[in-house]
Coordinates of C-alpha atoms and ligand atoms in Angstrom, one line a residue:
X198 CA -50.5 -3.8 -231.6
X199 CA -49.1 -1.6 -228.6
X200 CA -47.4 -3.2 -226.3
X201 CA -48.2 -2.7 -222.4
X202 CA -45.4 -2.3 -220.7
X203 CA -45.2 -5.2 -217.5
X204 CA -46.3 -3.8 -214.1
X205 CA -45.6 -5.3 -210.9
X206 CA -49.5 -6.4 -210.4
X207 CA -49.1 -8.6 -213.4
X208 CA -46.5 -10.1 -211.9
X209 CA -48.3 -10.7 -208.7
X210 CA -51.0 -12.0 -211.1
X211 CA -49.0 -14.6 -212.8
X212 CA -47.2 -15.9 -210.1
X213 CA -51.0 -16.6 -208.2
X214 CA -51.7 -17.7 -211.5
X215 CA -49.0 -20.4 -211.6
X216 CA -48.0 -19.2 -215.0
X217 CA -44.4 -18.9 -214.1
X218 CA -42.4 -22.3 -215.4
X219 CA -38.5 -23.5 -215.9
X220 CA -37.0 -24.4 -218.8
X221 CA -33.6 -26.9 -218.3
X222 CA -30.8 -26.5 -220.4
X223 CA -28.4 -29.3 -220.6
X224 CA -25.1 -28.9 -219.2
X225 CA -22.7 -31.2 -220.5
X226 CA -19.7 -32.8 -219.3
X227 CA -16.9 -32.2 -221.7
X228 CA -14.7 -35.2 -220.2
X229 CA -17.2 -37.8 -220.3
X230 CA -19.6 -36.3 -223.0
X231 CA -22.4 -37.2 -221.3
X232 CA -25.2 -35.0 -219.7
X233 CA -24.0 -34.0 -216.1
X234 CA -26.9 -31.7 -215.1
X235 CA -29.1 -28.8 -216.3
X236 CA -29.7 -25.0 -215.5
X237 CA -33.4 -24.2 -214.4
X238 CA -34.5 -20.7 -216.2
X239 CA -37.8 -19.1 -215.3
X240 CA -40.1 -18.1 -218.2
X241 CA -43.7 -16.6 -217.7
X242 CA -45.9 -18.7 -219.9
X243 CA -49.2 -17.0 -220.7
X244 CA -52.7 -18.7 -220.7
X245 CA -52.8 -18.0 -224.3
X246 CA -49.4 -19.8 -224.8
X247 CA -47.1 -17.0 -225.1
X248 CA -43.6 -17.2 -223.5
X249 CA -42.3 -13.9 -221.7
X250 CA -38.4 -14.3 -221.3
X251 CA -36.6 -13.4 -218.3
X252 CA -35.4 -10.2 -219.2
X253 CA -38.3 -9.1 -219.8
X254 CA -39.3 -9.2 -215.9
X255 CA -36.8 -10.4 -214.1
X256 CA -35.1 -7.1 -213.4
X257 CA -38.6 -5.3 -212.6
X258 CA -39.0 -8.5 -210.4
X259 CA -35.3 -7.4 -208.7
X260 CA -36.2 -3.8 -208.3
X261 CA -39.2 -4.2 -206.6
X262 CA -38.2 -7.0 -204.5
X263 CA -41.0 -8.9 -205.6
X264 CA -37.6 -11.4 -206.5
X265 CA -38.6 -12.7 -203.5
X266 CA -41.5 -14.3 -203.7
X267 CA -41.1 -15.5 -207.1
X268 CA -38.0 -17.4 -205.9
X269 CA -39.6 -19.1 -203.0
X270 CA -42.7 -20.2 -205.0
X271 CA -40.2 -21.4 -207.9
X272 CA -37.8 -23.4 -205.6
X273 CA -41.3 -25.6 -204.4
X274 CA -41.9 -26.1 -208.5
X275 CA -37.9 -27.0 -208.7
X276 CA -38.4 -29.8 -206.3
X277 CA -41.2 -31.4 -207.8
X278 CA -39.0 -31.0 -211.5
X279 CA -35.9 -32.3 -209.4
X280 CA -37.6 -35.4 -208.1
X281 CA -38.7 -36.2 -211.9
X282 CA -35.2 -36.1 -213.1
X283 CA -33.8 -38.2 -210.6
X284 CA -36.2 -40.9 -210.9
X285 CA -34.6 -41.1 -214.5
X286 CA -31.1 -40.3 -213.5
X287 CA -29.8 -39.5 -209.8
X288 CA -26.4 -38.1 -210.9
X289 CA -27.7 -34.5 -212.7
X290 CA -26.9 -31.3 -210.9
X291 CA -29.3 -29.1 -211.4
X292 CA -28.5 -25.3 -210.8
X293 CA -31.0 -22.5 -210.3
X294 CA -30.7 -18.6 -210.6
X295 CA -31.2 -16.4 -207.2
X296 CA -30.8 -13.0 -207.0
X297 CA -28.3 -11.4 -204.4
X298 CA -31.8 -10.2 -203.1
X299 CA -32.9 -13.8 -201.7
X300 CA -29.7 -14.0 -199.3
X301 CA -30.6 -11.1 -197.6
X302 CA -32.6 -12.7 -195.0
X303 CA -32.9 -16.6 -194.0
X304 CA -35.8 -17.2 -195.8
X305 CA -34.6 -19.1 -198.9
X306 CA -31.4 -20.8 -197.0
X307 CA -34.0 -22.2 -194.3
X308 CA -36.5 -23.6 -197.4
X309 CA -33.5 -25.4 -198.7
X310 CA -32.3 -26.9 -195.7
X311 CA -35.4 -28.0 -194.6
X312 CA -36.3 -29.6 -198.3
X313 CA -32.9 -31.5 -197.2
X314 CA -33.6 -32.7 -193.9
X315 CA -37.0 -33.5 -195.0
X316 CA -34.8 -35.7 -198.1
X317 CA -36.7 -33.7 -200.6
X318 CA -33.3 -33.3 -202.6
X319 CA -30.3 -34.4 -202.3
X320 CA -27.6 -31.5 -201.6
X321 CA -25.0 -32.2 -203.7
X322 CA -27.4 -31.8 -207.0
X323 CA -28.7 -28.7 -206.7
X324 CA -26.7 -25.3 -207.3
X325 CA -27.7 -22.1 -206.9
X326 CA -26.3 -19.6 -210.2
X327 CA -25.2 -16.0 -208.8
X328 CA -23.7 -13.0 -210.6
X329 CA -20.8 -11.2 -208.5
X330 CA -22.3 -7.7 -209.7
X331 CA -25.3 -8.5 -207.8
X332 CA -23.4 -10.2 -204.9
X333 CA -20.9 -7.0 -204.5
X334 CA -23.6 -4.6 -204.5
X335 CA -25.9 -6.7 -201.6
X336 CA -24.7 -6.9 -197.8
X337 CA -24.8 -10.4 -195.6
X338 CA -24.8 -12.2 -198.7
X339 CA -21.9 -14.1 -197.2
X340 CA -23.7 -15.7 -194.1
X341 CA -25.9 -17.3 -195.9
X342 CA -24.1 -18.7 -198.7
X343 CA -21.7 -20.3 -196.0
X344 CA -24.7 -21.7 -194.5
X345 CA -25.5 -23.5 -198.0
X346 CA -21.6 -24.4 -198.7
X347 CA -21.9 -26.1 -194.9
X348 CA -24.9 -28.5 -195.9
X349 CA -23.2 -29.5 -198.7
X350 CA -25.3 -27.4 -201.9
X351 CA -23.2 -26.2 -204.4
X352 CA -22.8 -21.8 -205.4
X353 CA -21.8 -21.1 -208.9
X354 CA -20.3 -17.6 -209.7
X355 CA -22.9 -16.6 -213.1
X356 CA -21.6 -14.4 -215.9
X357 CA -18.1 -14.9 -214.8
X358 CA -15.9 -11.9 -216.7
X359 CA -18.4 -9.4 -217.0
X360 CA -18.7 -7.8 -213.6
X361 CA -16.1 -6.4 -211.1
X362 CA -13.5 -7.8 -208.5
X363 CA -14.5 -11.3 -209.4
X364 CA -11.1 -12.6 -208.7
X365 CA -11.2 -11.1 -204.9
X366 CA -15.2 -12.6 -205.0
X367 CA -13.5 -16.0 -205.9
X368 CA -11.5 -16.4 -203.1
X369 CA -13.7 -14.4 -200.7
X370 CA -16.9 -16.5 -201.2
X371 CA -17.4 -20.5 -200.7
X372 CA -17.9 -21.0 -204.9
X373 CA -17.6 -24.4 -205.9
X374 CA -18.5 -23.1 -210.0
X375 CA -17.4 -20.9 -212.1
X376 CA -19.6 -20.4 -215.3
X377 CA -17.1 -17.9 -218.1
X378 CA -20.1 -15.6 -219.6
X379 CA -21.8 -16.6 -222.6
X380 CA -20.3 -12.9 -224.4
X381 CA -16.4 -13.7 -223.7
X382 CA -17.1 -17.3 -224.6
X383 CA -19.5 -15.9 -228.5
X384 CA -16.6 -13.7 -228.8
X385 CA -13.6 -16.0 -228.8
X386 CA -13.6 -17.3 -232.2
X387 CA -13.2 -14.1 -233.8
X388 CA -10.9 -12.4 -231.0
X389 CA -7.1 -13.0 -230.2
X390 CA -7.7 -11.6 -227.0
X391 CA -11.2 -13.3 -225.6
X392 CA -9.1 -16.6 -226.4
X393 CA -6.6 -16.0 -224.6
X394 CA -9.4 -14.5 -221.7
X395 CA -11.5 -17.7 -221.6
X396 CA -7.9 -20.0 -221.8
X397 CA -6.7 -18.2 -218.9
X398 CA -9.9 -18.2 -217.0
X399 CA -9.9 -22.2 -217.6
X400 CA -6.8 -22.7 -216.2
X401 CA -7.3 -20.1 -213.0
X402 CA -10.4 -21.9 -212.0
X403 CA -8.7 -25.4 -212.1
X404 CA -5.5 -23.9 -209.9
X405 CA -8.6 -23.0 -207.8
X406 CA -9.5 -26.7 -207.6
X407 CA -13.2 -25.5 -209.1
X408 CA -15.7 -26.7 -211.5
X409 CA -15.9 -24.4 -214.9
X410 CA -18.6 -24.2 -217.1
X411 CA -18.1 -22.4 -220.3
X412 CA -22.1 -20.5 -221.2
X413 CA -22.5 -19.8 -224.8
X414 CA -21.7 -22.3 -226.7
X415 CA -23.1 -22.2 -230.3
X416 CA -21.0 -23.9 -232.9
X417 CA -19.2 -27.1 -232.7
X418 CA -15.8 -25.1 -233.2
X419 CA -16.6 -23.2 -230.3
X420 CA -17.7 -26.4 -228.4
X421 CA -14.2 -28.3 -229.4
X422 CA -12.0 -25.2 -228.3
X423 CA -12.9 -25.6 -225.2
X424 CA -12.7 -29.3 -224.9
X425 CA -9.0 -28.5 -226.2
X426 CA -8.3 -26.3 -223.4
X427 CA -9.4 -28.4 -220.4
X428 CA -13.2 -27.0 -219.7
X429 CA -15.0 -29.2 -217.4
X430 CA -18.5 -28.5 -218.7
X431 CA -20.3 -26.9 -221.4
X432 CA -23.7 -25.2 -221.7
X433 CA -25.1 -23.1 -225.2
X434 CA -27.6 -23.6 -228.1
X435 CA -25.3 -25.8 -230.0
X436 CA -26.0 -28.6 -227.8
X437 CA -29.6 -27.7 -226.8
X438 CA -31.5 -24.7 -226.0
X439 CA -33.9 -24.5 -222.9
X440 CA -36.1 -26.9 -222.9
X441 CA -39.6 -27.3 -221.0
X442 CA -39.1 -30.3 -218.7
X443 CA -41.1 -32.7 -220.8
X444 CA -38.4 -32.6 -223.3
X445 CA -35.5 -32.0 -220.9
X446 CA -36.8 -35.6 -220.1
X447 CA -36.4 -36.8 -223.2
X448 CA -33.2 -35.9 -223.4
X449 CA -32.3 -37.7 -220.0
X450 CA -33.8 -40.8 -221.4
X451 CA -32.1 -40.6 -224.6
X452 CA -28.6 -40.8 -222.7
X453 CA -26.8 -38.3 -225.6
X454 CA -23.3 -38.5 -226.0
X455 CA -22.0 -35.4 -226.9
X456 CA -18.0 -35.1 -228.4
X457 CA -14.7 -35.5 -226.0
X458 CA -11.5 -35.2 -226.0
X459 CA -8.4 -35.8 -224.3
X460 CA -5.9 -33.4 -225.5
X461 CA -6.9 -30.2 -223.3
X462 CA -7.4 -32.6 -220.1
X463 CA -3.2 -33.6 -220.6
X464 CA -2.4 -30.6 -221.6
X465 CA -3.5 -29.3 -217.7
X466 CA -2.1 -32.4 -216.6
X467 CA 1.1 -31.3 -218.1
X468 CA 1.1 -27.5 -216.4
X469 CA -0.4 -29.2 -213.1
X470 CA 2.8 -31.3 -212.9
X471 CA 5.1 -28.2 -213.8
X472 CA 3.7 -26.0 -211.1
X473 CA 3.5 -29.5 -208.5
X474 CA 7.7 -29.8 -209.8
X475 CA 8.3 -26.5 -208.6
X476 CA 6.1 -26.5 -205.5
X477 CA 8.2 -29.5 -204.3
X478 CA 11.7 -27.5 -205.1
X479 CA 10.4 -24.5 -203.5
X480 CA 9.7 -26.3 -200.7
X481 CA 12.8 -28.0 -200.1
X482 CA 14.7 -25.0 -200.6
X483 CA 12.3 -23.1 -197.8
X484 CA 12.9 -25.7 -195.5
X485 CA 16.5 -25.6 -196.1
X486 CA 16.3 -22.1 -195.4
X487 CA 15.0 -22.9 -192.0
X488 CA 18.2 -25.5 -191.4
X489 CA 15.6 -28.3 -189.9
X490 CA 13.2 -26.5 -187.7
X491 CA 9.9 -28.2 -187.4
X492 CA 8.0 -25.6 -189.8
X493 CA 4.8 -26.2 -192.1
X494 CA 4.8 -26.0 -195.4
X495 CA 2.2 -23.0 -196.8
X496 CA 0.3 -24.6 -199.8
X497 CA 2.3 -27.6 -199.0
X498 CA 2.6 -30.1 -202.5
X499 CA 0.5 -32.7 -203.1
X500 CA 2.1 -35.9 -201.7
X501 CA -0.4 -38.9 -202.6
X502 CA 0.0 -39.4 -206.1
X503 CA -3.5 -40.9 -206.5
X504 CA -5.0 -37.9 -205.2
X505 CA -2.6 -35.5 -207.2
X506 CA -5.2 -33.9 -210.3
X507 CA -3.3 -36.3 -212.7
X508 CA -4.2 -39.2 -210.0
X509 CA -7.6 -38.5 -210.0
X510 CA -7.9 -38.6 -213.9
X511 CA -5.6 -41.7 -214.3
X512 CA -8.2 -43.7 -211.9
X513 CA -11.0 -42.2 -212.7
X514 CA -12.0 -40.9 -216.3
X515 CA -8.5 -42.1 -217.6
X516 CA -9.5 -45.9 -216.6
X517 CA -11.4 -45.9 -220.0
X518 CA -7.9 -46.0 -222.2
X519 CA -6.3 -49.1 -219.8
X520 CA -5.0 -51.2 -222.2
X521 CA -3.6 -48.6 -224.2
X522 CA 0.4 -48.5 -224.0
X523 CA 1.7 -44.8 -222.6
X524 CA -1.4 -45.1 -220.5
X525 CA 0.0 -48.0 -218.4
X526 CA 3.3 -47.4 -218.8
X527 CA 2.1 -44.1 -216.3
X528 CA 1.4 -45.7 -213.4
X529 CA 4.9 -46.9 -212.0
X530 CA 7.0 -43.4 -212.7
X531 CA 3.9 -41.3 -211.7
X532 CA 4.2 -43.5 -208.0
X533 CA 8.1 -43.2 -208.5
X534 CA 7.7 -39.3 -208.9
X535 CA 5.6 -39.0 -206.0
X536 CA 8.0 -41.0 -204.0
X537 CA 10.9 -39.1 -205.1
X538 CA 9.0 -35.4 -203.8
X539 CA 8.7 -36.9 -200.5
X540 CA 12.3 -38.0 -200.2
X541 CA 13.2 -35.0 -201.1
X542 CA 10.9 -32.8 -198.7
X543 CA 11.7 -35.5 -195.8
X544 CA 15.5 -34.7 -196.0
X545 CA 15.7 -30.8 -196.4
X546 CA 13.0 -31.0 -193.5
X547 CA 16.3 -33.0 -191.7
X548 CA 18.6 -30.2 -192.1
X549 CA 20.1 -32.0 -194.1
X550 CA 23.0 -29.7 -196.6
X551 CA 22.3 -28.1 -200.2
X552 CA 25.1 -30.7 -201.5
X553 CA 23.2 -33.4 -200.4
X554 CA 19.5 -32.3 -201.4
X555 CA 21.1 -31.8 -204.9
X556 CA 20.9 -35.6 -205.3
X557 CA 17.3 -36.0 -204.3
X558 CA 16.3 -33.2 -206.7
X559 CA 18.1 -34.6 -209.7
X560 CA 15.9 -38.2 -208.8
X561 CA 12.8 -35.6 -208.9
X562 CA 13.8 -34.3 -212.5
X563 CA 14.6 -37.5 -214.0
X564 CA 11.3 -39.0 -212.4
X565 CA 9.5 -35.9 -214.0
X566 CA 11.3 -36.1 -217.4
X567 CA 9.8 -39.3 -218.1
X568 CA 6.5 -38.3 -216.8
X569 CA 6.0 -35.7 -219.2
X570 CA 7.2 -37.7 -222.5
X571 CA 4.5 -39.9 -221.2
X572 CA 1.9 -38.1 -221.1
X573 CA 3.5 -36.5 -224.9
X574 CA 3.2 -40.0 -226.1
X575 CA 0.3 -41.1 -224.5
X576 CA -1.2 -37.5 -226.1
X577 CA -0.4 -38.9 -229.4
X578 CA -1.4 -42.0 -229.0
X579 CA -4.8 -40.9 -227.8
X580 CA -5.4 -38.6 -230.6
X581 CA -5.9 -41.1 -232.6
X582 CA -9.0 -42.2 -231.1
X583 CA -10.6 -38.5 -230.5
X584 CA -14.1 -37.8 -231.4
X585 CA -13.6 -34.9 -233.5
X586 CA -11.9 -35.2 -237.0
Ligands
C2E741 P1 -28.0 -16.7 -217.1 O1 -28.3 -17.3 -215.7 O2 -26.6 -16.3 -217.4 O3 -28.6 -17.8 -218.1 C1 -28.0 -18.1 -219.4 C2 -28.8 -17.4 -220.4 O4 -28.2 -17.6 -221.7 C3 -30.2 -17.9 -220.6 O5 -31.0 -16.9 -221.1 C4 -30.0 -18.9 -221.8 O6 -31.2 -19.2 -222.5 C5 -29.0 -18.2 -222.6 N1 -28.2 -19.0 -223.4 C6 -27.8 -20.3 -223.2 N2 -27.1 -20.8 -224.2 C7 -26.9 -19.8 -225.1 C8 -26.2 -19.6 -226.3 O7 -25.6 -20.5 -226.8 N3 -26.3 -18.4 -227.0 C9 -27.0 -17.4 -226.4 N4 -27.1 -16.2 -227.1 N5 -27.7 -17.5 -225.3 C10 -27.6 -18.6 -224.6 P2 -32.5 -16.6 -220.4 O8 -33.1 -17.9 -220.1 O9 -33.2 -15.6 -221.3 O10 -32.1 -16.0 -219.0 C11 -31.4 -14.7 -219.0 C12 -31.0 -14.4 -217.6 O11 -32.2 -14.2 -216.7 C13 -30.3 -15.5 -216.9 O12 -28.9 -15.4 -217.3 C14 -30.5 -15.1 -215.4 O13 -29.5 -14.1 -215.0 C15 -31.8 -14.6 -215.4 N6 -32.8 -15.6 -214.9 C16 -33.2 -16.7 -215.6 N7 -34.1 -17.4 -214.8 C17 -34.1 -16.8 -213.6 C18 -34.7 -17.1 -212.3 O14 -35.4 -18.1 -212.2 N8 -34.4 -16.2 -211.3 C19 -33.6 -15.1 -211.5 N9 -33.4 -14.3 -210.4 N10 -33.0 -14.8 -212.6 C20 -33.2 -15.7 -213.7
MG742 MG1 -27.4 -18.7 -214.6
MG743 MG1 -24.8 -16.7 -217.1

């Protein structure tokens, strides 16, 4: 049989038709295990049962701005499947593709905003997936992606490593996501260099203080690499493929645990407290430099150590291994170390001399010694009790 090639009146067809649906694929936390939220992906389901993937119309759909439209009517189908999943479980974050093409007027930002005041959905569980290419190449995108940041709905930067300037995009735009492309992610097994690509991206989106969500996953191996290296959340076939909502359901019903591990998470907590050491010494020695003016600090250290990133963890996910030994014994020097940064900071901010400061930095480096052979030990003595083999 020939195939017709899609023209732009079919798609006007289906979309009066209401033969445009989502599929959800589970994203997975890779701390916790557990499902933290799904991506919403638009497939054209014909009356005779056929399924038309995106590709196949989206960018047709793009060029001819009929985008539009399709988004719009899709968002009022992504509230309905919204309010379904939170009846079963209020927590998922569900994310949605748009193209650059919907920011260029209010339309889409006011539709949103309104489906929040009128407590349709709740902001903070709904994302909207966009690819920088798209985002580079489209003017005023900015405005309106502010707008969402300010009302609290989450942007995600898609295909992360595949377009250009993404690292000026990152810090230009309000992303709270970054999702490392499926292809880097496929690749990495097999390639020295996409390892050391997706490792690095990892750990720049965590200095960022953002989520990242690795796309792609299809083996286990893949899946446990990048539990290793610290990834927040997963997504790929190996721990589901798109799924119509009826069995996204049951999958949200089934509460599936999916493998952790601690070992990447304290391995960042290990660089996080290198690069917090030498903030805290760099500072000092800047304010020294300024012999006791009143100056700020740029990118001043973290000073709480309950909100530090290895805070957060310790009373938060980390409360699950209480009871085991290096994990209590962290508590006390962790507080002591904290203590000892803002001893330190407080007297080079008094003018006080380099011979002096020496002492207070030695308290920091002895307090941060035995920080990081706890966390070795308590490494070792967690790896005992990892899911994988
Ligand atoms: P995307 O947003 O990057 O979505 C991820 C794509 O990767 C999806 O393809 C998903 O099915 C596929 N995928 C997920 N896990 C794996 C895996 O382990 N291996 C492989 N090989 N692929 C995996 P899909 O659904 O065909 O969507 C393709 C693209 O179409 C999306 O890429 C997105 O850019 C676009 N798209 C999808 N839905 C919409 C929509 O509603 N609106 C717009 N504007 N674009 C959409
Ligand atoms: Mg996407
Ligand atoms: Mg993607």
């Amino acid at each position: 049989m020939i195939e017709t090639k899609i023209q732009l009146k079919d798609l006007v067809a289906a979309l009066k038709n209401s033969e445009f649906v989502y599929y959800y694929q589970p994203k997975v936390s890779m701390v916790t295990g557990e499902l933290s939220g799904a991506e919403a992906l638009i497939r054209w389901k014909k009356p005779d049962g056929t399924i038309i993937p995106p590709c196949e119309f989206i960018p047709l759909a793009e060029s001819s701005g009929f985008i539009n439209e399709i988004t719009l009517s899709m968002f009022q189908q992504l509230i309905v499947d919204m309010s379904i999943i939170h009846d079963l479980n209020d927590s998922l974050v569900i994310s949605f593709n748009a193209s650059a093409k919907d920011f260029v007027n209010n339309k889409l930002t006011e539709v949103i905003r309104n489906s929040i005041t009128n407590k349709l959905i709740v902001p903070d569980r709904l994302e909207v997936e966009l690819t920088e290419t798209a985002i580079l190449k489209t003017k005023g995108v900015e405005v309106y992606l502010r707008q969402l940041e300010n009302i609290g709905v989450h942007i995600a930067m898609d295909d992360f490593g595949t377009g250009f300037s993404s690292i000026d995009m990152l810090s230009q735009l309000p992303f709270s996501c970054v999702k490392i492309d499926q292809g880097v992610v496929s690749r990495m097994e097999d390639s020295d260099k996409d390892f050391s690509i997706v490792e690095s991206s990892i750990r720049m989106v965590h200095d960022l203080d953002l989520t990242v969500v690795a796309e792609g996953i299809e083996t286990e191996r893949t899946y446990k690499i990048l539990v290793d290296m610290g990834c927040s959340v997963g997504q790929g076939y190996w721990m589901s493929r798109p799924l119509p909502l009826h069995e996204f359901i049951n999958l949200v019903v089934l509460k599936r645990q999916w493998p952790t591990s601690t070992r990447g998470l304290l391995c960042m907590a290990q660089l996080d407290h290198m690069k917090w050491r030498k903030a805290i010494i760099d500072g000092a020695s800047f304010l020294i430099s300024r012999k006791g003016k009143n100056t700020a600090l740029r990118g001043a250290p973290e000073l709480d150590s309950s909100a530090c990133r290895l805070g957060k963890w310790y009373y938060g996910q980390g409360r699950k291994f209480s009871g085991t030994k290096h994990y209590d014994a962290l508590e006390e020097p962790h507080r002591c170390l904290y203590q000892a940064g803002m001893e330190l900071l407080e007297y080079a901010k008094s003018g006080a001399s380099k011979k002096e400061l020496i002492l207070y930095m030695r308290k920091v480096s002895e307090q941060s010694i035995i920080v990081i052979n706890l966390l070795h030990e308590l490494e070792k003595e967690l790896f005992l009790i990892d899911d994988f083999d």
